[in-house]
Amino acid sequence: MTDPPLDLSEQIKAATKDNHVRAENTQLMLSYQKGQITLVQYKVLLCSLYEIYKALEEELDRNASHPAVAPIYFPQELARVESLERDLEHFWGSEWRKKVIVPAATQRYGQRLRKIGRENPELLVAHAYTRYLGDLSGGQVLGKITQKSLGLISKDGLSFFQFPGVSSPNRFKQLYRSRMNSIELTEEEKAAVLEEAVLAFELNIQVFDDLQKMLSVATETVNQPSDRFPAAILRSSPILQYTVGLCLALATIGVGIYAL
């Protein structure tokens, strides 16, 4: 007797299992989970996350009626852009839009999301699943780590980690998986979604490897006393943009994804 076919969510977990293990054991991931994050790093992180989620959510909004997107379209419960805008304003001030730093790899991530949104909207499922369910899982722990590391008394500046529209993260994740597993995809489309999930992990791991080589440079740089450092220095140094911004952005993404 043959086993029943795996649901799409189970197939994604199985397809990316090795990637999980490899990424979890990078120095970058281990360091973040130890709470080694500074305010300057977190502010740059918010810039990267904002650009990524802005691209993702604009494409989800634009494709909301697509048969592969509609079942997992939960803007009221999951959308992160407005939360990130509040966090950015809290740390950067009312003119934060003029100070946003967009590292090159973050731009490439956004470009990828916009490309598949235009050409293959069903592939957005892979990104939405790994990001949002990761946020609901590891994001809760990550919020506490960030608050403690930065010595924040309140949760102001931590809106990204909060989901007021989700009363029970575990029950919502079950609903989300059920909705995603109900999506009707051809075998070719399903294979493409799995490939997209693997690609997302592989791109992250490649960046982890590159960032680890430059981590000592980034650490020395972000510890400079000037609060204006990111805007003043990073704009003139593509290498530091790549290093500082993405090392924290990918660490945050990773912590959540591994809890799926």
Short mmCIF file of C-alpha atoms in Angstrom, two decimals:
data_model
loop_
_atom_site.label_atom_id
_atom_site.label_comp_id
_atom_site.label_asym_id
_atom_site.label_seq_id
_atom_site.Cartn_x
_atom_site.Cartn_y
_atom_site.Cartn_z
CA MET A 1 0.00 0.00 0.00
CA THR A 2 1.48 3.32 -1.06
CA ASP A 3 1.56 6.34 1.24
CA PRO A 4 -0.76 9.23 0.36
CA PRO A 5 0.96 12.16 -1.36
CA LEU A 6 2.34 14.87 0.89
CA ASP A 7 0.54 18.19 1.18
CA LEU A 8 2.24 21.20 -0.38
CA SER A 9 3.34 22.55 3.02
CA GLU A 10 4.88 19.18 3.89
CA GLN A 11 6.59 19.03 0.51
CA ILE A 12 8.16 22.46 1.06
CA LYS A 13 9.45 21.40 4.48
CA ALA A 14 10.87 18.20 3.02
CA ALA A 15 12.40 19.95 0.01
CA THR A 16 14.15 22.55 2.17
CA LYS A 17 15.13 20.32 5.11
CA ASP A 18 18.85 20.23 4.28
CA ASN A 19 18.84 23.97 3.68
CA HIS A 20 17.41 24.48 7.17
CA VAL A 21 20.22 22.54 8.77
CA ARG A 22 22.94 24.31 6.80
CA ALA A 23 21.57 27.77 7.48
CA GLU A 24 20.94 27.12 11.17
CA ASN A 25 24.60 26.34 11.67
CA THR A 26 26.02 29.51 10.18
CA GLN A 27 27.87 31.75 12.58
CA LEU A 28 25.52 34.57 11.70
CA MET A 29 22.40 32.70 12.80
CA LEU A 30 23.97 31.48 16.02
CA SER A 31 25.17 34.98 16.89
CA TYR A 32 21.77 36.56 16.41
CA GLN A 33 20.05 33.98 18.58
CA LYS A 34 22.52 34.83 21.34
CA GLY A 35 21.17 38.37 21.33
CA GLN A 36 24.18 40.04 19.74
CA ILE A 37 22.40 42.91 18.00
CA THR A 38 22.88 46.68 18.31
CA LEU A 39 20.45 49.53 17.75
CA VAL A 40 22.28 50.64 14.60
CA GLN A 41 22.08 47.12 13.20
CA TYR A 42 18.39 46.85 14.03
CA LYS A 43 17.63 50.15 12.33
CA VAL A 44 19.36 48.98 9.16
CA LEU A 45 17.55 45.67 9.45
CA LEU A 46 14.20 47.46 9.45
CA CYS A 47 15.15 49.20 6.20
CA SER A 48 15.82 45.87 4.51
CA LEU A 49 12.68 44.23 5.83
CA TYR A 50 10.57 47.18 4.73
CA GLU A 51 11.76 46.93 1.12
CA ILE A 52 11.24 43.16 1.04
CA TYR A 53 7.74 43.25 2.49
CA LYS A 54 6.75 46.25 0.41
CA ALA A 55 7.54 44.26 -2.74
CA LEU A 56 5.89 41.08 -1.47
CA GLU A 57 2.70 42.73 -0.28
CA GLU A 58 2.30 44.91 -3.34
CA GLU A 59 2.49 41.79 -5.48
CA LEU A 60 0.10 39.88 -3.23
CA ASP A 61 -2.34 42.80 -3.38
CA ARG A 62 -2.04 43.00 -7.15
CA ASN A 63 -2.64 39.26 -7.51
CA ALA A 64 -5.22 38.90 -4.73
CA SER A 65 -7.78 37.32 -7.06
CA HIS A 66 -5.31 34.86 -8.61
CA PRO A 67 -6.46 31.28 -7.85
CA ALA A 68 -3.13 30.41 -6.24
CA VAL A 69 -2.91 33.60 -4.17
CA ALA A 70 -6.51 34.13 -3.04
CA PRO A 71 -6.59 31.20 -0.55
CA ILE A 72 -3.53 32.49 1.35
CA TYR A 73 -4.28 36.21 1.08
CA PHE A 74 -4.69 37.53 4.64
CA PRO A 75 -3.76 41.22 4.55
CA GLN A 76 -5.66 42.13 7.74
CA GLU A 77 -3.95 39.43 9.76
CA LEU A 78 -0.46 39.28 8.26
CA ALA A 79 0.54 42.46 6.40
CA ARG A 80 3.82 43.85 7.77
CA VAL A 81 4.41 47.06 5.81
CA GLU A 82 2.43 49.37 8.10
CA SER A 83 4.05 47.82 11.17
CA LEU A 84 7.49 48.36 9.68
CA GLU A 85 6.61 51.95 8.83
CA ARG A 86 5.75 52.57 12.49
CA ASP A 87 9.02 51.02 13.62
CA LEU A 88 11.03 53.01 11.10
CA GLU A 89 9.39 56.25 12.19
CA HIS A 90 10.05 55.40 15.84
CA PHE A 91 13.79 54.90 15.32
CA TRP A 92 14.52 57.16 12.33
CA GLY A 93 12.04 59.99 12.88
CA SER A 94 9.27 61.42 10.73
CA GLU A 95 11.56 61.79 7.71
CA TRP A 96 12.64 58.16 7.78
CA ARG A 97 11.83 57.68 4.08
CA LYS A 98 14.78 59.92 3.21
CA LYS A 99 17.12 57.77 5.30
CA VAL A 100 16.10 54.27 4.21
CA ILE A 101 19.08 52.17 3.15
CA VAL A 102 18.49 49.49 0.53
CA PRO A 103 21.41 47.04 0.24
CA ALA A 104 22.02 45.53 -3.19
CA ALA A 105 20.88 42.02 -2.25
CA THR A 106 17.68 43.41 -0.77
CA GLN A 107 17.04 45.12 -4.10
CA ARG A 108 17.57 41.82 -5.89
CA TYR A 109 15.13 40.12 -3.53
CA GLY A 110 12.51 42.75 -4.27
CA GLN A 111 13.14 42.45 -7.98
CA ARG A 112 12.63 38.70 -7.80
CA LEU A 113 9.31 39.11 -5.99
CA ARG A 114 8.11 41.67 -8.53
CA LYS A 115 9.20 39.48 -11.43
CA ILE A 116 7.28 36.42 -10.27
CA GLY A 117 4.34 38.63 -9.32
CA ARG A 118 4.15 39.76 -12.96
CA GLU A 119 4.98 36.48 -14.64
CA ASN A 120 4.24 33.57 -12.26
CA PRO A 121 2.04 34.69 -9.35
CA GLU A 122 1.70 31.13 -8.05
CA LEU A 123 5.36 31.28 -7.00
CA LEU A 124 4.47 33.99 -4.48
CA VAL A 125 3.01 31.15 -2.42
CA ALA A 126 6.50 29.92 -1.55
CA HIS A 127 7.64 33.33 -0.32
CA ALA A 128 4.44 34.16 1.55
CA TYR A 129 4.45 30.81 3.32
CA THR A 130 8.07 30.89 4.44
CA ARG A 131 7.98 34.54 5.47
CA TYR A 132 4.64 34.91 7.23
CA LEU A 133 4.60 31.57 9.01
CA GLY A 134 8.21 32.19 9.94
CA ASP A 135 7.20 35.55 11.41
CA LEU A 136 4.42 33.94 13.42
CA SER A 137 6.79 31.26 14.72
CA GLY A 138 10.30 32.51 15.27
CA GLY A 139 9.26 36.14 15.13
CA GLN A 140 7.68 35.94 18.55
CA VAL A 141 10.90 34.72 20.12
CA LEU A 142 12.93 37.13 18.04
CA GLY A 143 10.90 40.08 19.29
CA LYS A 144 11.79 39.22 22.87
CA ILE A 145 15.47 38.77 21.96
CA THR A 146 15.51 42.14 20.22
CA GLN A 147 13.77 43.94 23.08
CA LYS A 148 16.21 42.50 25.62
CA SER A 149 19.30 43.08 23.46
CA LEU A 150 18.40 46.72 22.83
CA GLY A 151 17.28 47.34 26.39
CA LEU A 152 13.88 48.61 25.29
CA ILE A 153 11.48 49.24 28.16
CA SER A 154 8.35 49.18 26.00
CA LYS A 155 7.46 47.46 22.75
CA ASP A 156 7.63 50.70 20.80
CA GLY A 157 9.75 50.01 17.72
CA LEU A 158 8.86 46.30 17.76
CA SER A 159 5.58 46.41 15.83
CA PHE A 160 7.02 44.11 13.18
CA PHE A 161 6.91 41.19 15.62
CA GLN A 162 3.31 41.82 16.74
CA PHE A 163 0.20 40.39 15.07
CA PRO A 164 -2.85 41.96 16.73
CA GLY A 165 -5.15 40.35 14.15
CA VAL A 166 -3.99 36.84 15.08
CA SER A 167 -5.31 35.68 18.46
CA SER A 168 -3.65 32.26 18.28
CA PRO A 169 -0.53 31.91 16.10
CA ASN A 170 -0.69 28.11 16.22
CA ARG A 171 -4.32 27.91 15.13
CA PHE A 172 -3.74 30.51 12.43
CA LYS A 173 -0.74 28.59 11.07
CA GLN A 174 -2.93 25.50 10.85
CA LEU A 175 -5.53 27.48 8.92
CA TYR A 176 -2.88 28.93 6.63
CA ARG A 177 -1.39 25.52 5.84
CA SER A 178 -4.86 24.15 5.17
CA ARG A 179 -5.65 27.00 2.78
CA MET A 180 -2.31 26.62 1.02
CA ASN A 181 -2.72 22.87 0.68
CA SER A 182 -6.09 23.45 -0.98
CA ILE A 183 -4.55 25.43 -3.85
CA GLU A 184 -5.00 23.62 -7.15
CA LEU A 185 -1.69 23.46 -8.98
CA THR A 186 -0.55 21.39 -11.92
CA GLU A 187 2.37 19.09 -11.27
CA GLU A 188 4.58 21.51 -13.17
CA GLU A 189 3.40 24.47 -11.09
CA LYS A 190 3.85 22.55 -7.85
CA ALA A 191 7.39 21.62 -8.83
CA ALA A 192 8.09 25.27 -9.61
CA VAL A 193 6.81 26.35 -6.17
CA LEU A 194 9.10 23.83 -4.50
CA GLU A 195 12.02 25.04 -6.59
CA GLU A 196 11.22 28.62 -5.59
CA ALA A 197 11.29 27.71 -1.90
CA VAL A 198 14.62 25.95 -2.32
CA LEU A 199 15.96 28.88 -4.32
CA ALA A 200 14.97 31.30 -1.56
CA PHE A 201 16.89 29.26 1.00
CA GLU A 202 19.90 28.80 -1.25
CA LEU A 203 20.15 32.50 -1.96
CA ASN A 204 20.04 33.17 1.77
CA ILE A 205 22.75 30.62 2.49
CA GLN A 206 24.99 32.05 -0.21
CA VAL A 207 24.61 35.49 1.32
CA PHE A 208 25.29 34.04 4.79
CA ASP A 209 28.57 32.62 3.52
CA ASP A 210 29.62 35.91 1.95
CA LEU A 211 28.56 37.91 4.99
CA GLN A 212 30.49 35.74 7.41
CA LYS A 213 33.69 36.63 5.57
CA MET A 214 32.94 40.32 6.04
CA LEU A 215 31.32 40.07 9.47
CA SER A 216 34.33 41.38 11.35
CA VAL A 217 34.37 44.46 9.12
CA ALA A 218 30.66 45.05 9.67
CA THR A 219 30.98 44.63 13.43
CA GLU A 220 33.76 47.18 13.69
CA THR A 221 31.87 49.62 11.49
CA VAL A 222 28.40 49.50 13.06
CA ASN A 223 29.91 50.13 16.50
CA GLN A 224 30.98 53.63 15.47
CA PRO A 225 29.37 56.18 17.85
CA SER A 226 27.68 58.41 15.28
CA ASP A 227 23.95 57.79 15.01
CA ARG A 228 24.17 59.12 11.48
CA PHE A 229 26.59 56.43 10.46
CA PRO A 230 24.21 54.33 8.32
CA ALA A 231 23.06 57.27 6.18
CA ALA A 232 26.45 58.95 5.97
CA ILE A 233 28.76 56.01 5.44
CA LEU A 234 26.74 53.16 4.00
CA ARG A 235 25.61 55.18 1.00
CA SER A 236 29.23 55.62 -0.01
CA SER A 237 30.20 51.99 0.53
CA PRO A 238 28.35 49.26 -1.39
CA ILE A 239 30.34 46.61 0.46
CA LEU A 240 29.14 47.86 3.84
CA GLN A 241 25.59 48.22 2.55
CA TYR A 242 25.69 44.58 1.53
CA THR A 243 27.27 43.47 4.78
CA VAL A 244 25.50 45.43 7.48
CA GLY A 245 22.01 45.50 6.06
CA LEU A 246 21.71 41.95 4.84
CA CYS A 247 23.47 40.20 7.68
CA LEU A 248 20.72 41.29 10.06
CA ALA A 249 17.87 41.04 7.56
CA LEU A 250 18.72 37.47 6.63
CA ALA A 251 19.30 36.50 10.24
CA THR A 252 15.80 37.69 11.10
CA ILE A 253 14.28 35.91 8.14
CA GLY A 254 16.15 32.76 9.04
CA VAL A 255 15.13 32.61 12.67
CA GLY A 256 11.50 32.66 11.64
CA ILE A 257 11.74 30.24 8.75
CA TYR A 258 13.44 27.56 10.83
CA ALA A 259 10.45 27.46 13.16
CA LEU A 260 8.08 26.47 10.35
#
